[in-house]
C-alpha positions as CSV (number, residue, x, y, z in Angstrom):
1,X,-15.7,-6.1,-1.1
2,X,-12.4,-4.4,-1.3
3,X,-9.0,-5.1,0.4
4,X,-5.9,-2.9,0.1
5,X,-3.1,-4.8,-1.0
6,X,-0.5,-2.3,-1.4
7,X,-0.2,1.5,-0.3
8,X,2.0,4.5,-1.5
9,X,5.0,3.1,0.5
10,X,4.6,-0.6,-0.4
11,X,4.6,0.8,-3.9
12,X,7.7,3.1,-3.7
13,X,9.2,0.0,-1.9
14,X,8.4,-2.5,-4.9
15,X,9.7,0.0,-7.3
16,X,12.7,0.6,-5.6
17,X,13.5,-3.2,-5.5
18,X,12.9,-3.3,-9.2
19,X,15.2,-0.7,-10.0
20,X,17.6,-2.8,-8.4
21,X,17.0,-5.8,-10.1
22,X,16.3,-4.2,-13.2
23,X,20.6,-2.5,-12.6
24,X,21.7,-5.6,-11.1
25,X,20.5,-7.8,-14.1
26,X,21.8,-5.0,-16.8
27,X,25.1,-4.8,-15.1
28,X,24.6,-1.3,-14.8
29,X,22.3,0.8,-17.2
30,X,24.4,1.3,-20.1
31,X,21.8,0.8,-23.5
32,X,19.1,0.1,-21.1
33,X,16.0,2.1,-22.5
34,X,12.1,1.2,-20.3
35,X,9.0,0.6,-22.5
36,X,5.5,1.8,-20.6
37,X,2.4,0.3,-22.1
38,X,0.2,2.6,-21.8
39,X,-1.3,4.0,-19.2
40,X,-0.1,2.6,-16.1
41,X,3.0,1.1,-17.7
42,X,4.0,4.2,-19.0
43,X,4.1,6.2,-15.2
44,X,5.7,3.0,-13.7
45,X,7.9,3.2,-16.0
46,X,8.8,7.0,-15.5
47,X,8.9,6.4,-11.8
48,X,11.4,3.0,-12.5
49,X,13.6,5.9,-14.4
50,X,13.8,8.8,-11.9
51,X,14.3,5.6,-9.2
52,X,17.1,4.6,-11.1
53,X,18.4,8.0,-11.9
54,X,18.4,8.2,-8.3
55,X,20.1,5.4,-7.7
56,X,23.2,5.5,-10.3
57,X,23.0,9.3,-11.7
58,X,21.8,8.4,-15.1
59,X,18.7,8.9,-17.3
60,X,16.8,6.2,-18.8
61,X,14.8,7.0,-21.2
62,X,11.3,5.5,-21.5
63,X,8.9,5.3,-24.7
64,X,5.6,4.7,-24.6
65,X,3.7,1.4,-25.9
66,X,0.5,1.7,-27.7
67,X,-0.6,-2.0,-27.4
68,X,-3.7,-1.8,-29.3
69,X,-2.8,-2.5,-32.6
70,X,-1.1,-5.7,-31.9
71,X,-3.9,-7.4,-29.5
72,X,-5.5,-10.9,-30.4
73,X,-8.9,-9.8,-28.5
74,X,-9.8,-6.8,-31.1
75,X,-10.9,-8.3,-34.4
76,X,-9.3,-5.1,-36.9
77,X,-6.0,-5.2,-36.4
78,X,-3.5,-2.4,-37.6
79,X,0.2,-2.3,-37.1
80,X,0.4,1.5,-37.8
81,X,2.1,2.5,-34.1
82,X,5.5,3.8,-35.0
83,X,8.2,3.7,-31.9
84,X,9.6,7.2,-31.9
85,X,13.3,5.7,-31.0
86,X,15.7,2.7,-32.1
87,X,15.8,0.1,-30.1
88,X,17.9,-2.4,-31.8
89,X,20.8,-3.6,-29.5
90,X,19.1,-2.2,-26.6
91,X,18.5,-3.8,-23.4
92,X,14.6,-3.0,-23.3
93,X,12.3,-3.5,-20.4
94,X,8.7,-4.0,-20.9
95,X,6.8,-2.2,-17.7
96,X,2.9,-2.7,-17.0
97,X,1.1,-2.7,-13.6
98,X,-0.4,-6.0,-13.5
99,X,0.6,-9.8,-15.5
100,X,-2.3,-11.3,-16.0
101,X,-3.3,-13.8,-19.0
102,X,0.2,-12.3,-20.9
103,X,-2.0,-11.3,-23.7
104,X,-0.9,-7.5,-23.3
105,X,2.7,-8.6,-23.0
106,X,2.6,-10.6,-26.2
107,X,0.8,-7.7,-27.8
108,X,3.5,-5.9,-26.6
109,X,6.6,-8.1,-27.8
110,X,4.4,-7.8,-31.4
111,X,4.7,-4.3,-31.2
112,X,8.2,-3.9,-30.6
113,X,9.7,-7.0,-32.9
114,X,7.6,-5.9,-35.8
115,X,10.0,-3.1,-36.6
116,X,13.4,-4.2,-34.0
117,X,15.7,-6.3,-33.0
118,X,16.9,-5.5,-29.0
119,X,19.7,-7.6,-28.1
120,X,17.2,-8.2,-24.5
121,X,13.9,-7.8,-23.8
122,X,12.5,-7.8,-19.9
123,X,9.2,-7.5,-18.0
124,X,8.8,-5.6,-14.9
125,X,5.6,-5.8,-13.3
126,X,3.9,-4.2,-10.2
127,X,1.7,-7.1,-9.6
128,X,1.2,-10.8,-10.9
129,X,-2.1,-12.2,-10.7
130,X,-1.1,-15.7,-12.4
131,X,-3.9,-17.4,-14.7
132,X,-1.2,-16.9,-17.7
133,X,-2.7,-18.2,-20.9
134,X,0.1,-18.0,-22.9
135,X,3.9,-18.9,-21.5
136,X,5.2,-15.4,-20.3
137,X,6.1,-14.7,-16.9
138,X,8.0,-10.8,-15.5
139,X,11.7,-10.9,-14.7
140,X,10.9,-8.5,-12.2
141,X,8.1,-8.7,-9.9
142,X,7.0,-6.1,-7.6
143,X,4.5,-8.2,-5.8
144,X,2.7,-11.8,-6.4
145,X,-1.0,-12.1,-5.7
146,X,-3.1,-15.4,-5.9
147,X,-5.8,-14.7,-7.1
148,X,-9.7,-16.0,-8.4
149,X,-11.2,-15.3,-12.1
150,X,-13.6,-13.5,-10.0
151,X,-11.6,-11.4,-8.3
152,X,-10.5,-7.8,-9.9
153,X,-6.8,-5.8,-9.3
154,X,-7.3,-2.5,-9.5
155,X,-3.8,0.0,-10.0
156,X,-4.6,3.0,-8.9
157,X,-1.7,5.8,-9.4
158,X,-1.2,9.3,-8.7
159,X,-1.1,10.3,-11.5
160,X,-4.0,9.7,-12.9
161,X,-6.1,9.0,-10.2
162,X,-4.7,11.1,-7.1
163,X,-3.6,8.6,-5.0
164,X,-1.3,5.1,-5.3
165,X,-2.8,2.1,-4.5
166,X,-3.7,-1.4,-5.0
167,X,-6.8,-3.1,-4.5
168,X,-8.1,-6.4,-5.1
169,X,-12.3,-6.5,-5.5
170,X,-14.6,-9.6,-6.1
171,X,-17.1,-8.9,-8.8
């Protein structure tokens, strides 16, 4: 059984409310750089920049996460992944599409510590699902959704699979 929990607008909507956070809790945008774990992180991210680019005429830039030399789930671990841009004394802010156990986001704070030192790190996330196993939560929230172990959230986005929305299935 599926049920649609958010469409294209209630999407746009969540983004556009975390752009506002994101500017609100920056004090503007000024060393504030968005860091996409890949995949879905990465275009939320993009979209968050064009949203805020919109919103206060200026770029953000975004890099691009690759998580999976830093997870505790994959028993050969390399730390090879170079970040293609400084980030010390930058206001960073972690994007993926859904907090769930905060095993990504810890691989992700692995990632970007190993080689800097931001002055502020953040988490924007599309959906929470709760069930953390490890003490992270997002500073910005898009939407919170109860949910069951058995139960999946599915992120679906345009641009990699045609459409945007979000779905929540029992396995």
């Amino acid at each position: 059984m599926q049920k649609i929990l958010l469409d294209h607008q209630a999407i746009q909507r969540s983004i556009s409310r975390i752009c506002h956070e994101i500017i609100e809790s920056s004090k503007g945008t000024q060393n504030l750089i968005l860091a996409g774990i890949r995949t879905n992180g990465v275009y939320l991210a993009q979209r968050i920049s064009q949203k805020i680019q919109e919103i206060e005429n200026v770029k953000i830039d975004v890099i691009e996460l690759d998580i999976s030399g830093f997870r505790d789930d994959i028993e050969i671990r390399t730390k090879d992944f170079v970040i293609d841009r400084n980030l010390n004394d930058f206001n960073v802010v972690i994007v993926d599409d859904v907090l769930f156990t905060g095993r990504t986001i810890r691989a992700a704070l692995d990632c970007i510590l190993t080689n800097y030192r931001p002055k502020k790190i953040a988490l924007a996330v599309l959906i929470d699902r709760g069930h953390r196993e490890l003490p992270i939560r997002a500073d910005f929230v898009g939407k919170n959704i109860p949910t069951s172990f058995s139960e999946r959230v599915d992120v679906k986005l345009s641009e990699i699979d045609n459409e945007d929305i979000v779905q929540i299935t029992n396995e």
